[in-house]
Structures are given as C-alpha cells and as structure tokens.
Amino acid sequence: MKFVSYNIQYGFGQDGRFDPDRIADSIRDADVIALQEVTRGYSRNDYVDLVETFSALFPTHFVAFGPACDVLVDYAIVDGRLRERRFEFGNMVLSRYPIRASRNLLLPRNRTFNKLNLQRGALETVIDTPGGALRVYSVHLDHVSPDERLAQIAFLKDRACRYLDEGGVLTGAVEFAVADPPLPQDFLIMGDFNMEPEGAEYLAMAGRNDAYYGRAPRAGFPTDAQGHLKSRPADGYTWISEDGARRMHLDYCFVSGGLASRLKACRVDTSARGSDHFPVWVELAQI
C-alpha cells in the first residue's frame, strides 16, 4: 500500500502558478493521500473550493475534510436568500478504500500579537484497507512557536495512543441505525509538523535516540518511517523557501509500533513542483 502526504500551499507551486492538476498528477499513484493547507474561500486562489477540486480530480476516491479555521469573508442576498462566502483552512484525506469514520481534532493554540497564528487541526480517518482497518491522520502544526508545537504534539499523541479507550468517533452507533466503525490499534500520522529532525519537538514525538539500540518501536512514541528505514539523506529536505535560499525537513510520516515491521520504503519526491513543500511517500507491505 502506498501513502503520501503533501502540504499543497493552497495550490500554488514554487513558480507561483496555481495548478491543482499538477499536484494531483504527482500523487495519483497513492492509495491514501493526506493533504494540508487545503482552502475554501481564499482570495489568493480566487476563492476556489479545493475540497471540491481534488474530489473531482480523484472521482473514485473516498474523501474527508477537516477545516480547522472557518471565518466569514463576505455575504450577499441572492434571489432572496443569504449567501455566505467563508474562508476555510484545513486538512484532507482521499482514499481508494472506504473511510469509515473521521474526526476533526482541533490542536492547542495561544494567540500571537504580531505574527500569523490560526487554529490548527489533525484530521483523523478510519480506513478499511484490504489488510484491515487503519487510522490515518493528516496533520498541520503551528509554524511559529516550538512551544505551541510541543503542546500540539502532546495532544495529538494522546488522541492517537488513547484512541481505543476514547472510542473514536462514536460507540453504540446502533442507536443511530448505523454500524459501529472499527477501532483499529494501528495508525499513520502524516503531515507538515514544522519541526526539524532531532529537535525538541521531534524528540517529544519520536522519543530520544539510544546510543546502542537507536529508537526501538514502542508504545507511546510513534515511529518516524524515514528515520526507521534510515532512508533520509543527511541533506534531505521537504520544504524550500520562496527565494530558494533555505531548505528544511518539515514533513513526516509516523507509524504506530505495530506497523513498523511493515515499512517497505519512505522517500521525499523533490521533483514535484506543485507547492513549496514536497510529497512524502510511504509504502507498507500488505499483511
């Protein structure tokens, strides 16, 4: 199975061109797609509904969207009815396999006074794959404050690791005349973490590296797929600044300990030009 995570920067590439088709073409081979910086009602891309755009570009995929931020832009009375235009900013998951359930997890935040700070989220999905149900999270952490990212990581890990205790989206669903969705133990957490390898936030997520044993997969500390496979180059990066002067590794896929043995490959596609970030690909062996 192939998974990919891509921060799509509202659909704009490094060349400044808005081109969702180019983005879709670069990730079309994936079975499950996690997108970040998906917008509706954003002036910069002419208010296009990117949820509908990518749903149309992947017409046979199941879709979930979680807007972490929802703000009124403008409104008008059209044919006697109020019409609103709203700015939404969030995460999306597209899957070849049924998305049985989803939750939009709002991550902790504290306001800033002179820098952009908006509500961030993690979209949690439960997907019926051929090898059994898995959870897939599409995540976007704060870009300004390491302290905020640390709080967001603690919250995110708590949700992911205590999922079975919390019961996911719902239990006892028979009262709504629907079947209870699965409660899978294993998960992938994919997205833009705005942190660098071995920094404080990374250590909070993955745990410290032992001088002899390295990072053995263990409960409570999701495993960095690329780190586990030792496939990240020393000069690897997933983001490049607008002027090309800075390159940083900010995007990851973490897996639960039960999936670590199924990891086959993890790579960054630096040939993609659809965003200022690059897609992170992960391949799992089927059971």
CSV table of C-alpha atoms in Angstrom, one decimal:
chain,number,residue,atom,x,y,z
A,1,MET,CA,0.0,0.0,0.0
A,2,LYS,CA,1.2,3.5,-0.9
A,3,PHE,CA,0.5,6.6,1.3
A,4,VAL,CA,1.5,10.1,0.5
A,5,SER,CA,1.4,13.4,2.5
A,6,TYR,CA,1.6,16.8,0.7
A,7,ASN,CA,1.3,20.3,2.0
A,8,ILE,CA,-0.1,21.9,-1.2
A,9,GLN,CA,0.2,25.6,-0.2
A,10,TYR,CA,-3.3,26.5,-1.4
A,11,GLY,CA,-2.5,25.0,-4.8
A,12,PHE,CA,0.5,27.3,-5.6
A,13,GLY,CA,3.8,25.9,-6.8
A,14,GLN,CA,7.3,27.2,-6.5
A,15,ASP,CA,6.9,29.1,-9.7
A,16,GLY,CA,3.8,30.9,-8.3
A,17,ARG,CA,1.4,29.1,-10.6
A,18,PHE,CA,-1.9,27.9,-9.3
A,19,ASP,CA,-2.2,24.4,-10.7
A,20,PRO,CA,-4.2,21.7,-8.7
A,21,ASP,CA,-3.9,19.3,-11.7
A,22,ARG,CA,-0.1,19.4,-11.4
A,23,ILE,CA,-0.4,18.5,-7.7
A,24,ALA,CA,-2.9,15.6,-8.5
A,25,ASP,CA,-0.7,14.2,-11.2
A,26,SER,CA,2.3,14.0,-8.8
A,27,ILE,CA,0.4,11.9,-6.2
A,28,ARG,CA,-2.0,9.9,-8.4
A,29,ASP,CA,-0.2,6.6,-7.7
A,30,ALA,CA,-1.0,6.7,-3.9
A,31,ASP,CA,-3.7,4.6,-2.3
A,32,VAL,CA,-4.2,7.1,0.5
A,33,ILE,CA,-3.5,10.8,0.3
A,34,ALA,CA,-3.1,13.3,3.1
A,35,LEU,CA,-3.2,16.9,2.1
A,36,GLN,CA,-2.6,20.1,4.2
A,37,GLU,CA,-3.3,23.8,3.5
A,38,VAL,CA,-6.5,22.9,1.7
A,39,THR,CA,-8.6,26.0,1.4
A,40,ARG,CA,-12.1,27.2,0.5
A,41,GLY,CA,-12.9,30.9,0.0
A,42,TYR,CA,-9.3,32.2,-0.1
A,43,SER,CA,-8.8,35.3,-2.1
A,44,ARG,CA,-5.3,34.4,-3.2
A,45,ASN,CA,-6.5,31.4,-5.3
A,46,ASP,CA,-9.7,33.2,-6.4
A,47,TYR,CA,-11.9,31.7,-3.7
A,48,VAL,CA,-11.7,28.2,-5.3
A,49,ASP,CA,-13.1,25.3,-3.3
A,50,LEU,CA,-10.1,23.0,-3.2
A,51,VAL,CA,-12.1,20.3,-1.5
A,52,GLU,CA,-14.4,20.0,-4.5
A,53,THR,CA,-11.4,20.5,-6.9
A,54,PHE,CA,-9.5,17.5,-5.5
A,55,SER,CA,-12.6,15.4,-5.1
A,56,ALA,CA,-13.2,15.9,-8.8
A,57,LEU,CA,-9.6,15.1,-9.7
A,58,PHE,CA,-9.9,11.8,-7.8
A,59,PRO,CA,-13.5,11.0,-8.6
A,60,THR,CA,-13.5,7.4,-7.4
A,61,HIS,CA,-11.8,8.1,-4.0
A,62,PHE,CA,-13.5,8.5,-0.7
A,63,VAL,CA,-13.0,12.0,0.8
A,64,ALA,CA,-12.8,13.6,4.3
A,65,PHE,CA,-12.1,17.3,5.0
A,66,GLY,CA,-11.5,19.0,8.3
A,67,PRO,CA,-11.5,22.8,8.4
A,68,ALA,CA,-9.5,23.9,11.4
A,69,CYS,CA,-10.3,27.5,10.6
A,70,ASP,CA,-13.7,28.9,9.4
A,71,VAL,CA,-14.1,32.7,9.0
A,72,LEU,CA,-16.8,34.8,7.3
A,73,VAL,CA,-15.4,36.6,4.2
A,74,ASP,CA,-18.5,38.3,2.8
A,75,TYR,CA,-22.1,37.7,2.1
A,76,ALA,CA,-25.0,38.9,-0.1
A,77,ILE,CA,-28.7,38.3,-0.7
A,78,VAL,CA,-29.1,36.3,-3.9
A,79,ASP,CA,-32.6,35.6,-5.1
A,80,GLY,CA,-34.0,36.3,-1.7
A,81,ARG,CA,-31.6,34.0,0.1
A,82,LEU,CA,-28.5,34.8,2.2
A,83,ARG,CA,-25.3,33.5,0.5
A,84,GLU,CA,-22.1,33.4,2.6
A,85,ARG,CA,-18.5,33.1,1.4
A,86,ARG,CA,-16.3,31.7,4.1
A,87,PHE,CA,-12.6,31.2,4.4
A,88,GLU,CA,-11.7,27.6,5.5
A,89,PHE,CA,-8.2,26.3,6.0
A,90,GLY,CA,-7.6,22.6,6.9
A,91,ASN,CA,-6.6,19.1,6.1
A,92,MET,CA,-7.9,16.5,3.7
A,93,VAL,CA,-7.7,12.7,3.2
A,94,LEU,CA,-8.5,10.9,0.0
A,95,SER,CA,-8.6,7.1,-0.1
A,96,ARG,CA,-9.2,4.3,-2.6
A,97,TYR,CA,-10.7,2.4,0.2
A,98,PRO,CA,-13.8,3.4,2.3
A,99,ILE,CA,-13.3,6.0,5.0
A,100,ARG,CA,-15.5,4.5,7.7
A,101,ALA,CA,-15.2,7.4,10.2
A,102,SER,CA,-13.5,10.7,10.7
A,103,ARG,CA,-12.8,13.3,13.5
A,104,ASN,CA,-11.5,16.8,13.1
A,105,LEU,CA,-9.2,17.3,16.1
A,106,LEU,CA,-8.5,20.9,17.0
A,107,LEU,CA,-5.0,21.3,18.3
A,108,PRO,CA,-4.0,23.6,21.3
A,109,ARG,CA,-3.0,27.2,20.5
A,110,ASN,CA,-2.2,30.5,22.0
A,111,ARG,CA,-2.7,33.8,20.2
A,112,THR,CA,0.3,35.8,18.8
A,113,PHE,CA,0.3,39.5,18.7
A,114,ASN,CA,2.4,40.3,15.6
A,115,LYS,CA,2.6,37.0,13.7
A,116,LEU,CA,0.0,34.9,11.9
A,117,ASN,CA,-1.5,32.3,14.2
A,118,LEU,CA,-4.6,30.3,13.3
A,119,GLN,CA,-6.3,27.3,14.6
A,120,ARG,CA,-4.5,24.1,13.5
A,121,GLY,CA,-6.0,20.7,13.2
A,122,ALA,CA,-5.4,17.0,12.7
A,123,LEU,CA,-8.0,15.1,10.6
A,124,GLU,CA,-8.4,11.6,11.8
A,125,THR,CA,-9.8,9.0,9.5
A,126,VAL,CA,-10.5,5.3,9.9
A,127,ILE,CA,-9.9,3.5,6.6
A,128,ASP,CA,-11.0,-0.1,5.6
A,129,THR,CA,-7.9,-1.2,3.8
A,130,PRO,CA,-7.5,-4.7,2.2
A,131,GLY,CA,-5.3,-5.7,5.1
A,132,GLY,CA,-7.7,-4.4,7.8
A,133,ALA,CA,-8.7,-1.1,9.2
A,134,LEU,CA,-6.1,1.6,9.8
A,135,ARG,CA,-6.2,5.1,11.2
A,136,VAL,CA,-4.7,7.8,9.0
A,137,TYR,CA,-4.1,11.3,10.3
A,138,SER,CA,-3.5,14.4,8.1
A,139,VAL,CA,-1.7,16.9,10.4
A,140,HIS,CA,-0.5,20.5,10.2
A,141,LEU,CA,1.3,22.0,13.3
A,142,ASP,CA,2.0,25.7,14.1
A,143,HIS,CA,4.7,27.3,12.0
A,144,VAL,CA,5.9,30.0,14.5
A,145,SER,CA,6.3,28.6,18.1
A,146,PRO,CA,8.2,25.4,19.2
A,147,ASP,CA,6.3,25.7,22.5
A,148,GLU,CA,3.0,25.6,20.7
A,149,ARG,CA,4.2,22.6,18.6
A,150,LEU,CA,5.2,20.8,21.8
A,151,ALA,CA,1.7,21.3,23.2
A,152,GLN,CA,0.1,20.1,19.9
A,153,ILE,CA,2.3,17.0,19.8
A,154,ALA,CA,1.3,16.1,23.3
A,155,PHE,CA,-2.4,16.4,22.5
A,156,LEU,CA,-2.0,14.6,19.2
A,157,LYS,CA,-0.1,11.6,20.7
A,158,ASP,CA,-2.7,11.4,23.5
A,159,ARG,CA,-5.5,11.1,21.0
A,160,ALA,CA,-3.7,8.6,18.8
A,161,CYS,CA,-2.4,6.4,21.6
A,162,ARG,CA,-5.7,6.5,23.7
A,163,TYR,CA,-8.0,6.0,20.7
A,164,LEU,CA,-9.3,2.7,21.8
A,165,ASP,CA,-10.1,4.0,25.3
A,166,GLU,CA,-11.8,7.1,23.9
A,167,GLY,CA,-13.8,5.1,21.4
A,168,GLY,CA,-13.0,7.1,18.4
A,169,VAL,CA,-15.9,8.9,16.7
A,170,LEU,CA,-18.6,7.0,18.4
A,171,THR,CA,-19.6,3.7,20.0
A,172,GLY,CA,-23.1,2.3,20.5
A,173,ALA,CA,-23.9,3.5,17.0
A,174,VAL,CA,-26.9,1.1,16.8
A,175,GLU,CA,-28.9,3.9,18.4
A,176,PHE,CA,-28.4,5.9,15.2
A,177,ALA,CA,-29.2,2.9,13.0
A,178,VAL,CA,-25.6,2.6,11.7
A,179,ALA,CA,-22.8,0.1,12.4
A,180,ASP,CA,-20.0,0.9,14.8
A,181,PRO,CA,-16.9,1.9,12.9
A,182,PRO,CA,-13.8,-0.2,13.5
A,183,LEU,CA,-11.5,0.7,16.4
A,184,PRO,CA,-8.1,-0.1,14.9
A,185,GLN,CA,-5.0,0.0,17.0
A,186,ASP,CA,-2.5,0.9,14.3
A,187,PHE,CA,-2.1,4.3,12.6
A,188,LEU,CA,-0.1,6.6,10.4
A,189,ILE,CA,0.3,10.3,11.3
A,190,MET,CA,1.3,12.2,8.2
A,191,GLY,CA,1.8,15.9,7.5
A,192,ASP,CA,3.6,19.2,8.0
A,193,PHE,CA,5.0,19.2,11.5
A,194,ASN,CA,7.1,22.4,11.0
A,195,MET,CA,9.9,20.8,13.0
A,196,GLU,CA,13.3,19.5,12.1
A,197,PRO,CA,14.8,16.1,12.8
A,198,GLU,CA,16.2,15.6,16.3
A,199,GLY,CA,14.8,19.0,17.5
A,200,ALA,CA,12.8,19.3,20.8
A,201,GLU,CA,9.5,18.7,19.1
A,202,TYR,CA,10.8,15.7,17.1
A,203,LEU,CA,12.1,14.1,20.4
A,204,ALA,CA,8.8,14.7,22.0
A,205,MET,CA,7.1,12.9,19.1
A,206,ALA,CA,9.6,10.0,18.5
A,207,GLY,CA,11.5,9.7,21.7
A,208,ARG,CA,15.2,10.0,22.4
A,209,ASN,CA,17.7,8.0,20.4
A,210,ASP,CA,19.6,5.4,22.3
A,211,ALA,CA,23.4,5.3,21.6
A,212,TYR,CA,23.3,1.5,21.2
A,213,TYR,CA,19.7,0.4,20.3
A,214,GLY,CA,18.6,3.5,18.4
A,215,ARG,CA,14.8,4.0,18.5
A,216,ALA,CA,13.1,0.7,19.0
A,217,PRO,CA,9.4,0.9,18.2
A,218,ARG,CA,7.5,1.3,21.4
A,219,ALA,CA,4.1,2.2,22.7
A,220,GLY,CA,3.6,5.9,23.3
A,221,PHE,CA,6.2,7.1,20.7
A,222,PRO,CA,5.2,6.8,17.1
A,223,THR,CA,8.0,5.7,14.7
A,224,ASP,CA,9.4,8.0,12.1
A,225,ALA,CA,9.1,5.9,8.9
A,226,GLN,CA,12.1,7.5,7.1
A,227,GLY,CA,14.2,7.5,10.2
A,228,HIS,CA,13.4,3.9,11.0
A,229,LEU,CA,14.3,2.9,7.4
A,230,LYS,CA,17.5,5.1,7.5
A,231,SER,CA,16.4,6.5,4.2
A,232,ARG,CA,16.6,10.2,5.0
A,233,PRO,CA,19.8,11.8,3.5
A,234,ALA,CA,21.9,14.0,5.7
A,235,ASP,CA,21.0,16.9,3.5
A,236,GLY,CA,17.3,15.8,3.0
A,237,TYR,CA,14.5,18.4,2.9
A,238,THR,CA,10.8,18.6,2.3
A,239,TRP,CA,10.4,22.4,2.0
A,240,ILE,CA,12.2,25.2,0.1
A,241,SER,CA,11.9,28.9,0.7
A,242,GLU,CA,10.4,31.2,-1.9
A,243,ASP,CA,13.9,32.5,-2.8
A,244,GLY,CA,15.4,29.1,-2.8
A,245,ALA,CA,17.9,30.0,-0.1
A,246,ARG,CA,16.6,27.8,2.7
A,247,ARG,CA,15.8,24.1,2.7
A,248,MET,CA,14.3,22.3,5.7
A,249,HIS,CA,12.9,18.9,6.6
A,250,LEU,CA,9.5,19.7,8.0
A,251,ASP,CA,7.2,16.9,6.8
A,252,TYR,CA,7.0,13.3,8.1
A,253,CYS,CA,5.1,10.1,8.3
A,254,PHE,CA,5.0,8.5,11.8
A,255,VAL,CA,3.5,5.0,12.3
A,256,SER,CA,2.4,3.0,15.3
A,257,GLY,CA,4.8,0.4,16.6
A,258,GLY,CA,2.6,-2.4,15.1
A,259,LEU,CA,3.2,-1.0,11.6
A,260,ALA,CA,7.0,-0.5,11.9
A,261,SER,CA,7.7,-4.1,10.7
A,262,ARG,CA,5.6,-3.5,7.6
A,263,LEU,CA,7.5,-0.4,6.4
A,264,LYS,CA,9.0,-1.0,3.0
A,265,ALA,CA,10.0,2.4,1.8
A,266,CYS,CA,9.8,6.1,2.7
A,267,ARG,CA,11.0,8.9,0.4
A,268,VAL,CA,10.6,12.6,-0.5
A,269,ASP,CA,9.8,13.4,-4.1
A,270,THR,CA,11.8,16.6,-4.6
A,271,SER,CA,10.9,16.5,-8.3
A,272,ALA,CA,7.3,17.7,-7.6
A,273,ARG,CA,6.8,21.4,-8.3
A,274,GLY,CA,3.2,21.9,-7.1
A,275,SER,CA,4.0,23.6,-3.8
A,276,ASP,CA,6.7,25.0,-1.6
A,277,HIS,CA,6.7,21.6,0.1
A,278,PHE,CA,7.4,18.2,-1.4
A,279,PRO,CA,5.3,15.0,-1.1
A,280,VAL,CA,6.5,12.4,1.5
A,281,TRP,CA,5.8,8.8,0.3
A,282,VAL,CA,5.4,5.8,2.5
A,283,GLU,CA,4.9,2.2,1.4
A,284,LEU,CA,3.6,-0.6,3.7
A,285,ALA,CA,3.7,-4.3,3.0
A,286,GLN,CA,0.3,-5.9,2.8
A,287,ILE,CA,-0.5,-8.4,5.6
